[in-house]
CSV table of C-alpha atoms in Angstrom, one decimal:
chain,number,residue,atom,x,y,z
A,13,UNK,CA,27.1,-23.1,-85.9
A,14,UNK,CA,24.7,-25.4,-83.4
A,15,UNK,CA,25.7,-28.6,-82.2
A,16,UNK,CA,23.5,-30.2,-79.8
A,17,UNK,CA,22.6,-32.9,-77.1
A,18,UNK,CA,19.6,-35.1,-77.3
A,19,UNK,CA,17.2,-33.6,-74.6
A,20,UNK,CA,16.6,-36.1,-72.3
A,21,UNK,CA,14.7,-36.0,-68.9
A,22,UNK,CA,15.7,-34.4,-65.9
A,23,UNK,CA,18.8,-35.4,-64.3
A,24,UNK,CA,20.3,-37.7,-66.9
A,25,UNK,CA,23.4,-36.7,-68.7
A,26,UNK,CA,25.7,-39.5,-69.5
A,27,UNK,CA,29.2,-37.6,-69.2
A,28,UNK,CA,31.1,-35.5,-66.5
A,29,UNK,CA,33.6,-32.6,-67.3
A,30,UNK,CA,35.2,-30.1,-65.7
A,31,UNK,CA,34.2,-26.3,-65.1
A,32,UNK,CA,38.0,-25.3,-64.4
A,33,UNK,CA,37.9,-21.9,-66.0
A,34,UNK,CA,34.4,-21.3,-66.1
A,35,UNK,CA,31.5,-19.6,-64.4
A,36,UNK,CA,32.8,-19.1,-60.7
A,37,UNK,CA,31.7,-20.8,-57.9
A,38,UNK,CA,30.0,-17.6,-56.5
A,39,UNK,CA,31.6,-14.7,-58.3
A,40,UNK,CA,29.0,-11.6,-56.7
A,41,UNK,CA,28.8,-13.5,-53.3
A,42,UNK,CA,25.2,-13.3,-53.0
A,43,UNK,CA,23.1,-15.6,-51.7
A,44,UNK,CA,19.5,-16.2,-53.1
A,45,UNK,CA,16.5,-14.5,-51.3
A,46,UNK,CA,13.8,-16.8,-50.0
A,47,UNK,CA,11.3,-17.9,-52.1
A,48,UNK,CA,8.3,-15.5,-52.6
A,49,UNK,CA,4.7,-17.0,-52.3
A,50,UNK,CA,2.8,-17.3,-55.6
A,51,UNK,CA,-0.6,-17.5,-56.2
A,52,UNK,CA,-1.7,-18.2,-59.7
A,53,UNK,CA,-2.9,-15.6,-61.8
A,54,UNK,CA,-6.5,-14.5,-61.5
A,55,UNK,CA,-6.8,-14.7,-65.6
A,56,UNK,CA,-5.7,-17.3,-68.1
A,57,UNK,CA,-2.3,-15.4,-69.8
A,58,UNK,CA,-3.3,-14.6,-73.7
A,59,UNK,CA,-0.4,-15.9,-75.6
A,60,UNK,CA,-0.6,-12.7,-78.0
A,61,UNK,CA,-0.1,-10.5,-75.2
A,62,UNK,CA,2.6,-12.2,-74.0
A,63,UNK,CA,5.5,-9.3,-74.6
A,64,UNK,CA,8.1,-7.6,-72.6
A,65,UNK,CA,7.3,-3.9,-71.9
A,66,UNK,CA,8.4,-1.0,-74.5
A,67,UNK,CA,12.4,-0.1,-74.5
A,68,UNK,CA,13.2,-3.6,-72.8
A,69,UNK,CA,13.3,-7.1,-73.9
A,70,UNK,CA,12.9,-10.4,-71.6
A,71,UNK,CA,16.3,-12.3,-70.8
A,72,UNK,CA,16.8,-16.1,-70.1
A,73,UNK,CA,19.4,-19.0,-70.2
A,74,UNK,CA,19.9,-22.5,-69.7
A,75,UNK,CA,22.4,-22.7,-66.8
A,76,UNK,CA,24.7,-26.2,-66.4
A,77,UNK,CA,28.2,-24.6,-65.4
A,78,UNK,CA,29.5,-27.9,-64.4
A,79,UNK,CA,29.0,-29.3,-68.0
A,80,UNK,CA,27.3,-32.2,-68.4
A,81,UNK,CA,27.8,-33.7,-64.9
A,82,UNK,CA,24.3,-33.7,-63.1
A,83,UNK,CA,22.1,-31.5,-65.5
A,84,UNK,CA,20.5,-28.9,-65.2
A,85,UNK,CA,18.8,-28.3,-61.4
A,86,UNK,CA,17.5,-25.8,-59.5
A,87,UNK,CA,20.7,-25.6,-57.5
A,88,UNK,CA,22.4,-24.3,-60.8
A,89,UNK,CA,19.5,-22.2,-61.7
A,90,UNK,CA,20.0,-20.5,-58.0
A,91,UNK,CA,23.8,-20.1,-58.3
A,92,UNK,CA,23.9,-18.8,-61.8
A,93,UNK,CA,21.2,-16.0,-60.6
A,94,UNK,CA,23.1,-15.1,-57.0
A,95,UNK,CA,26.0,-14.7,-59.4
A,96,UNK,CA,24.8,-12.3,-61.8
A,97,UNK,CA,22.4,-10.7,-59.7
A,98,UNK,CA,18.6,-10.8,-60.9
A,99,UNK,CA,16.2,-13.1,-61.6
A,100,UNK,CA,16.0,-14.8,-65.3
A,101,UNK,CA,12.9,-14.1,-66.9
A,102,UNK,CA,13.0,-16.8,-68.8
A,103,UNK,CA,14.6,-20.0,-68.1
A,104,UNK,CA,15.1,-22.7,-70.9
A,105,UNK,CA,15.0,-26.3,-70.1
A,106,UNK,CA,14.9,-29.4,-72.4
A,107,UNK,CA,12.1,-32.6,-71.8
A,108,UNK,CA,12.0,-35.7,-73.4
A,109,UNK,CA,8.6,-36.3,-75.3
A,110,UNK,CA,7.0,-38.3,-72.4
A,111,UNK,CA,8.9,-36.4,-69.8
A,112,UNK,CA,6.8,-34.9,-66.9
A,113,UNK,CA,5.9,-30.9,-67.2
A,114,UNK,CA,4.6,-30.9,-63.8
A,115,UNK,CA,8.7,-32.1,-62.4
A,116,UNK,CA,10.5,-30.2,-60.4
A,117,UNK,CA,12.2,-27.6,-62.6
A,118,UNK,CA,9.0,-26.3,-64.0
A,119,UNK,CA,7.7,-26.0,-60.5
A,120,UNK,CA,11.5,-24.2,-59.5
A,121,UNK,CA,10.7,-21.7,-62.3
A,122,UNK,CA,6.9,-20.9,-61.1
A,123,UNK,CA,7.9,-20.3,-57.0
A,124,UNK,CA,10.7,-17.9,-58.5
A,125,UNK,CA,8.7,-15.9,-61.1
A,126,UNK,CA,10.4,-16.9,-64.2
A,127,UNK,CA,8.8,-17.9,-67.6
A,128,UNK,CA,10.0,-22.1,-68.6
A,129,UNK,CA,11.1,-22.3,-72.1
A,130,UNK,CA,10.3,-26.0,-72.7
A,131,UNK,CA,12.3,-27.5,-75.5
A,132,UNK,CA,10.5,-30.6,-76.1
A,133,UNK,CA,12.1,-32.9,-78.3
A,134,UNK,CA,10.2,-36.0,-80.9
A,135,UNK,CA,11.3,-39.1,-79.4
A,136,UNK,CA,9.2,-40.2,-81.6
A,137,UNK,CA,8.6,-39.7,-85.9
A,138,UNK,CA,6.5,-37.5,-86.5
A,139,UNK,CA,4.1,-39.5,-88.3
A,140,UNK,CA,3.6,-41.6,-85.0
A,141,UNK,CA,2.1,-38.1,-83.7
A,142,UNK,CA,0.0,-37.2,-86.7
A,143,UNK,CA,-1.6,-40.7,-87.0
A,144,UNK,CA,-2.4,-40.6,-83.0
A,145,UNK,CA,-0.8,-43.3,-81.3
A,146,UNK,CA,1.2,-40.9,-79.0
A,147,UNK,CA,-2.1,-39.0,-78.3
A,148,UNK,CA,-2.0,-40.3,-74.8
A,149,UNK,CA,1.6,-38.8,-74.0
A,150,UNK,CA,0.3,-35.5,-75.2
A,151,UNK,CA,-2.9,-35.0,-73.7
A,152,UNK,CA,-1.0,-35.9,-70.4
A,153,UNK,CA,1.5,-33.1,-70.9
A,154,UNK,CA,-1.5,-31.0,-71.9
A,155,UNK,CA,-2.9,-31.0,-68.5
A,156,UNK,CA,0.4,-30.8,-66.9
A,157,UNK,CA,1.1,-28.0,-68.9
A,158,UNK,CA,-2.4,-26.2,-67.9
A,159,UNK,CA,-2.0,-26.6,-64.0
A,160,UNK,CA,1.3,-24.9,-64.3
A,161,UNK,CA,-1.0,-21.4,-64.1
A,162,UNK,CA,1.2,-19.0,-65.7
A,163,UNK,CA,3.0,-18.7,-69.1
A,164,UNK,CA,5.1,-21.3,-70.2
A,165,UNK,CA,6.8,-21.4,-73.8
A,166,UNK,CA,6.9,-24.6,-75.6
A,167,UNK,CA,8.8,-25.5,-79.0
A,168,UNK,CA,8.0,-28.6,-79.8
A,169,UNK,CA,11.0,-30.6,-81.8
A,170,UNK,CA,12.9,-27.1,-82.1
A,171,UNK,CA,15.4,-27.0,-85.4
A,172,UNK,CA,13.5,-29.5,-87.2
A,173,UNK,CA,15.7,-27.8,-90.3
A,174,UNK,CA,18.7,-29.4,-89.0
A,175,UNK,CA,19.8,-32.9,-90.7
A,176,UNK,CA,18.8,-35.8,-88.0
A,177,UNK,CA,22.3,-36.9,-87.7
A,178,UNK,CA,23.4,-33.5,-86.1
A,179,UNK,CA,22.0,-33.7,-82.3
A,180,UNK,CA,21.5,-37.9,-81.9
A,181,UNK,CA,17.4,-37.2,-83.0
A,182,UNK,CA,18.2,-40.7,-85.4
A,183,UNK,CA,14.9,-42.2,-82.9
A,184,UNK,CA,12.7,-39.8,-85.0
A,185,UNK,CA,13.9,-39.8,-88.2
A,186,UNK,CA,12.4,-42.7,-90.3
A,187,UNK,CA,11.9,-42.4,-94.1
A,188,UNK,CA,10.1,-45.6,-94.1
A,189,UNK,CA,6.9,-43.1,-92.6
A,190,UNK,CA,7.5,-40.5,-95.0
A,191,UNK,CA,10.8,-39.0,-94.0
A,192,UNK,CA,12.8,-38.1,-97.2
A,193,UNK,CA,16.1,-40.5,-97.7
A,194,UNK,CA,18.5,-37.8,-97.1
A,195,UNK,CA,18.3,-37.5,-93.1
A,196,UNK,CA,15.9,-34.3,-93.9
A,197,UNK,CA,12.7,-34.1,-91.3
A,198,UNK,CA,9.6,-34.1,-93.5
A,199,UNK,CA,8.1,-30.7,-93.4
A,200,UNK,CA,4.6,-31.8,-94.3
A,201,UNK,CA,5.0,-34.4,-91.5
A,202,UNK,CA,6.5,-32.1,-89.2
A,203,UNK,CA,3.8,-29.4,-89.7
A,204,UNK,CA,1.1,-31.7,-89.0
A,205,UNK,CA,2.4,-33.0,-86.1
A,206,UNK,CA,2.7,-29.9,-84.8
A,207,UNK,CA,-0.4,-28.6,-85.2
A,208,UNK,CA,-2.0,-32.0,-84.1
A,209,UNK,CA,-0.3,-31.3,-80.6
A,210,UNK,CA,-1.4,-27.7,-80.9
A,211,UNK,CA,-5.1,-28.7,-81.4
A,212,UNK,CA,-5.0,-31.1,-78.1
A,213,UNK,CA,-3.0,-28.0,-76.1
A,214,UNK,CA,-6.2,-26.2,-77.3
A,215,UNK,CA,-8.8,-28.8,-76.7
A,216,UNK,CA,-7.4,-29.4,-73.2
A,217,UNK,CA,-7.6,-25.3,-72.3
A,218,UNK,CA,-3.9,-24.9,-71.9
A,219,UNK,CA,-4.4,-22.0,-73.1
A,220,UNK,CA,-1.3,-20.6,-71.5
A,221,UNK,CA,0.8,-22.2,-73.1
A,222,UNK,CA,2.8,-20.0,-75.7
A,223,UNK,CA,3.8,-21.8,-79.2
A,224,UNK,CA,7.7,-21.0,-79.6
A,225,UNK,CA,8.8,-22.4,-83.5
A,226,UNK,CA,12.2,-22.1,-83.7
A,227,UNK,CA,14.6,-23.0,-86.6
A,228,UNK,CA,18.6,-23.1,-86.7
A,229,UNK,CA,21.1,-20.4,-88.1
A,230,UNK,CA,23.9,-23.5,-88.7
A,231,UNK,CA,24.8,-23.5,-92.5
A,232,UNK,CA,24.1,-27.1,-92.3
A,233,UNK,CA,20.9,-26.5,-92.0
A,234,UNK,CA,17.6,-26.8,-94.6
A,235,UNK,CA,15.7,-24.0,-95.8
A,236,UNK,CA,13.3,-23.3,-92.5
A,237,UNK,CA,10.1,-21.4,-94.2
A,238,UNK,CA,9.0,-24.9,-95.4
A,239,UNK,CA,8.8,-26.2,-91.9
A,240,UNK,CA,6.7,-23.1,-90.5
A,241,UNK,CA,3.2,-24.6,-88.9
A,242,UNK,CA,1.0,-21.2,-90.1
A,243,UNK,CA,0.3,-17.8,-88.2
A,244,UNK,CA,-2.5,-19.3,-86.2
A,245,UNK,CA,-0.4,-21.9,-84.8
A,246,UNK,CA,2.5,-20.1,-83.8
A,247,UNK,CA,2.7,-17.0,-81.2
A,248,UNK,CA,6.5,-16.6,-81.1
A,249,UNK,CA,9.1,-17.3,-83.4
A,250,UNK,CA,12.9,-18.3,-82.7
A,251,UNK,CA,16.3,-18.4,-83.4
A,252,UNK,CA,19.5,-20.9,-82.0
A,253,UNK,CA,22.3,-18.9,-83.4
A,254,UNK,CA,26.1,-19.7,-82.2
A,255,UNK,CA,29.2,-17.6,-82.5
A,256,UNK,CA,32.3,-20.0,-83.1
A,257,UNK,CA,34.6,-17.2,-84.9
A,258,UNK,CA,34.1,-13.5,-85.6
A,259,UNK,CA,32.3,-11.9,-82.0
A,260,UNK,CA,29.8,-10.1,-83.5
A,261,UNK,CA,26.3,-10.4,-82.4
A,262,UNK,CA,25.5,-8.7,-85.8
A,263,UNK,CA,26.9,-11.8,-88.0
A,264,UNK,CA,25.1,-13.9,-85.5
A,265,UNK,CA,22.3,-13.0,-85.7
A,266,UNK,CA,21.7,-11.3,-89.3
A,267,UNK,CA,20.8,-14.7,-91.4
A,268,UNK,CA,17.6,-15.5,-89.8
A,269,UNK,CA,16.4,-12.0,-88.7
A,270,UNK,CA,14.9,-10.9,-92.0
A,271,UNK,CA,13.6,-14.6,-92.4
A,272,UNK,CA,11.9,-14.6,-88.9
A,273,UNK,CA,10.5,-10.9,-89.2
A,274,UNK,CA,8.7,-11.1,-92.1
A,275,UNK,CA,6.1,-13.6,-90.1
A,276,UNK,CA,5.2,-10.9,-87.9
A,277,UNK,CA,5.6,-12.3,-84.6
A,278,UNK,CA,7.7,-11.8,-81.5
A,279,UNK,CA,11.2,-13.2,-82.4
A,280,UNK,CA,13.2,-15.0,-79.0
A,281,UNK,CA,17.3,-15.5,-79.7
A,282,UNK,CA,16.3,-19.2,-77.9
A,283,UNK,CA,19.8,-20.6,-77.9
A,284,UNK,CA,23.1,-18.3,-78.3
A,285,UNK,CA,26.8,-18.7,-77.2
A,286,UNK,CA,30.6,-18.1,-77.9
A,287,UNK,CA,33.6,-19.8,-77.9
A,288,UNK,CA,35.5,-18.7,-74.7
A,289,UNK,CA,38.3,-17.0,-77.0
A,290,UNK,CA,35.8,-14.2,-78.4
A,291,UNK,CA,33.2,-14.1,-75.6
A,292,UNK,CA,34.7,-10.7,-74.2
A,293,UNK,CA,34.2,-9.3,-77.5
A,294,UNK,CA,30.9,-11.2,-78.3
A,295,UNK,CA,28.7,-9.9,-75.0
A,296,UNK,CA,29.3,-6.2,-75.4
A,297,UNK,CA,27.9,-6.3,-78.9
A,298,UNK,CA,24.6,-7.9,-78.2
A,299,UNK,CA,22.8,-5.1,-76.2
A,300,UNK,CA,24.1,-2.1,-79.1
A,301,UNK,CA,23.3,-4.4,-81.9
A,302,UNK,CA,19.4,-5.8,-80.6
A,303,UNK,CA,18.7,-1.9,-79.8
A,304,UNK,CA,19.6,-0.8,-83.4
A,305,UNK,CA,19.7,-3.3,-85.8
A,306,UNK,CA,17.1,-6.4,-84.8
A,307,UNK,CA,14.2,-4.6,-83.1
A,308,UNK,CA,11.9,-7.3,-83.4
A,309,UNK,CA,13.8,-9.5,-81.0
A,310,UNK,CA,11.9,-9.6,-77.9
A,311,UNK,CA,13.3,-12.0,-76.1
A,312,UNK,CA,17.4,-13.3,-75.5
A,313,UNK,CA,18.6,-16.5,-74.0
A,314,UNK,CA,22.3,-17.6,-73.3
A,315,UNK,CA,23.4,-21.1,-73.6
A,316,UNK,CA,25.8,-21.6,-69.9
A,317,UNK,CA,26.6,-25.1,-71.0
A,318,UNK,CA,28.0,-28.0,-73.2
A,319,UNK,CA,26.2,-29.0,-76.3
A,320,UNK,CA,26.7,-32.9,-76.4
A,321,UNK,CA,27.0,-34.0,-80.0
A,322,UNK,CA,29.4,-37.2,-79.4
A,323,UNK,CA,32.6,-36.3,-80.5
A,324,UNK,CA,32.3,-33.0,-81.6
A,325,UNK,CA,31.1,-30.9,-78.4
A,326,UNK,CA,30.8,-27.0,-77.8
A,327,UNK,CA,31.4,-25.4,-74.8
A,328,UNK,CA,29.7,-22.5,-74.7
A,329,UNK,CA,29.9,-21.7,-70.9
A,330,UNK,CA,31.0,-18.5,-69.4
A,331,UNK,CA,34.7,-17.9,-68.8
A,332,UNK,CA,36.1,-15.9,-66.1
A,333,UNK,CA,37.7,-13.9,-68.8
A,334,UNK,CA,34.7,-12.7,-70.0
A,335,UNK,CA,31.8,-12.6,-66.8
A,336,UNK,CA,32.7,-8.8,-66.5
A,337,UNK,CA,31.2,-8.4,-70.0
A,338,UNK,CA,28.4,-11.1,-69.4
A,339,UNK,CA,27.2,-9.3,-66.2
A,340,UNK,CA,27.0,-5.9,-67.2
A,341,UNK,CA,24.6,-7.6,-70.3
A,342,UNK,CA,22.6,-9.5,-67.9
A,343,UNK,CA,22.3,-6.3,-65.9
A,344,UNK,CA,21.6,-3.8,-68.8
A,345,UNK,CA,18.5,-2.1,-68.6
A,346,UNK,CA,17.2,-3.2,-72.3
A,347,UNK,CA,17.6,-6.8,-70.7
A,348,UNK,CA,15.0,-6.0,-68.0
A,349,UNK,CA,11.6,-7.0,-69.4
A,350,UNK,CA,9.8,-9.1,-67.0
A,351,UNK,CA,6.8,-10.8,-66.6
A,352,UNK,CA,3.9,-9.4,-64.7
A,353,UNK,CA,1.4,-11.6,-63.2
C-alpha cells in the first residue's frame, strides 16, 4: 500500500520524529571519500540508451533516517552511503513544481556520480499546464534541467492513478477544469499535460533528461494504462510498490509487472519499502525474485524514510533488525549497475 507526503521544496518538512531504532548513526564506520572532479560528458546522454549493463541492475533510494525532521540533504545522502558502503546510482528526490533543479541536491548527486530521480509533483491542475499559463515555470526548469550535463530522471506528477485525497495533491485536483467529481486525476488532462512539458524539455534541448511514468501498486488506486502519455513520450516506466504484510518481494511486486512490461520499456521499482516487523524477511527476497521472476526491472530504489499522509504515516526506514539483510542487498552484485559517463 503507498501513502505519501506532498513533495515540497528542499528543506521543508513540517514535523520532527525520532530515528530511535533505525538506521544507525554510522553502522560500517566509514567515512566518505572526497569528492571526485567531474567534467560533463563529451556527448548529450540518449535517453534510450540509458540502461544498466547485462546481469546487473542500477540501485537508488531516497535517504531521510531522521524522519521528517530536516529533509532530505546531502549530509543524509553521505551517511546513508558511508553506511552501506558504495555509491547510489540513483538517488530519488522530490521538487515542488516551481522548485529549483539547479539546487543543491541535484548538484550533490552530479559531484558524486549518481543519477537524480526527480519526482516532480503538479502544484498546479493540470489544465493550468495544458492551456500554458505555467509555461514560464517549465521552460525555467527546462534549462535548469539541461545544464545539469548528465542524466537525470524526471516523473512528472508520479501516481497520477491515486485518488487526490491520498498524498495532500487536493491544490491540483479541480473538477471545475475537467477533473471528474470523484477525486480521480483526469487522464486526458493528465496526458496532455505531460506531453506539453515533454515538448518544451524537447524544444529547450534537454535532451538528457530521461521521462520516468510511474503509476501506484496501492489497491486504492485507478486503473493506470488510461493515464500512459504514449511510447514516444515515455523512456522508462515505474512502479511505487509497498510491503505492509506478507515479506515477499514477489506479492510486491507481481500486480504491476505484467502491466508495465507489456509497454516495452525499462521498468524502475521507484519507491519500495517494509514495515520494520517483516523487513528481515522482505530484503533477502528482492535480489532472488528480480533475477528470476521480473527480468525487465532495470532499476530498484528503497524508500529510507516516513511517508507523510497526516494521520496515517508509514515508516518505512531501515531497522537495526534488519540492516544485515539490507546491506548484503545493497551490496549484491545484481545491484551494481552504474552509470558510465
Amino acid at each position: 500500500m503507498m501513502r505519501y507526503f506532498q513533495a515540497l521544496t528542499i528543506a521543508s518538512f513540517v514535523l520532527a520524529l525520532s530515528a530511535c531504532g533505525q538506521t544507525p548513526t554510522n553502522l560500517a564506520g566509514v567515512t566518505p571519500a572526497p569528492a571526485a572532479t567531474r567534467t560533463p560528458a563529451s556527448s548529450p546522454v540518449v535517453a534510450g540508451q540509458f540502461t544498466p549493463p547485462p546481469g546487473s541492475i542500477y540501485f537508488g533510494a531516497y535517504v531521510d533516517p531522521s524522519g521528517l525532521a530536516h529533509g532530505f540533504a546531502p549530509a543524509d545522502v553521505a551517511q546513508f552511503e558511508s553506511q552501506i558502503g558504495r555509491t547510489l546510482t540513483l538517488h530519488t528526490q522530490y521538487l515542488s513544481f516551481t522548485a529549483n533543479f539547479a539546487g543543491n541536491l541535484l548538484t550533490d548527486d552530479y559531484v558524486h556520480f549518481r543519477v537524480p530521480v526527480v519526482s516532480w509533483n503538479c502544484q498546479f491542475p493540470d489544465a493550468k499546464i495544458v492551456d500554458g499559463s505555467e509555461d514560464g515555470a517549465i521552460q525555467n526548469a527546462a534549462q535548469q534541467a539541461k545544464s545539469f550535463s548528465g542524466p537525470i530522471f524526471i516523473r512528472y506528477m508520479w501516481d497520477m492513478n491515486l485518488p487526490s485525497t491520498e498524498f495532500a495533491r487536493n491544490n491540483c485536483y479541480n473538477p471545475a477544469l475537467g477533473d471528474p467529481p470523484d477525486n480521480q486525476f483526469s487522464p486526458s488532462q493528465f496526458i496532455a499535460a505531460w506531453q506539453h512539458i515533454h515538448n518544451i524539455f524537447t524544444q529547450a534541448g534537454a535532451t538528457n533528461v530521461i521521462w520516468l511514468w510511474t503509476v501506484s501498486a496501492d489497491p486504492n488506486a485507478f486503473s493506470p494504462m488510461q493515464y500512459y502519455p504514449g511510447s514516444q513520450w515515455v523512456d522508462w516506466v515505474g512502479m511505487d510498490a509497498y510491503d505492509l504484510t506478507n515479506g515477499s518481494a514477489a506479492a510486491t511486486f507481481q500486480p504491476l509487472y505484467a502491466t508495465l512490461s507489456a509497454l516495452n520499456k525499462p521498468i524502475m521499482i521507484a519507491e519500495t519499502g517494509a514495515a520494520a516487523s517483516i523487513q528481515p524477511s522482505f530484503f533477502p527476497t528482492i535480489v532472488p525474485t528480480l533475477k528470476t521472476q521480473f527480468p525487465n526491472v532495470k532499476a530498484f530504489c528503497y524508500y529510507d524514510a516516513i511517508n507523510f499522509n497526516g494521520a496515517d504515516n508509514q515508516d518505512w526506514r531501515i531497522t537495526t533488525a534488519a540492516w544485515p539483510a539490507f546491506l548484503a542487498l545493497a551490496n549484491d552484485p545484481y545491484m551494481s549497475g552504474t552509470y558510465a559517463p
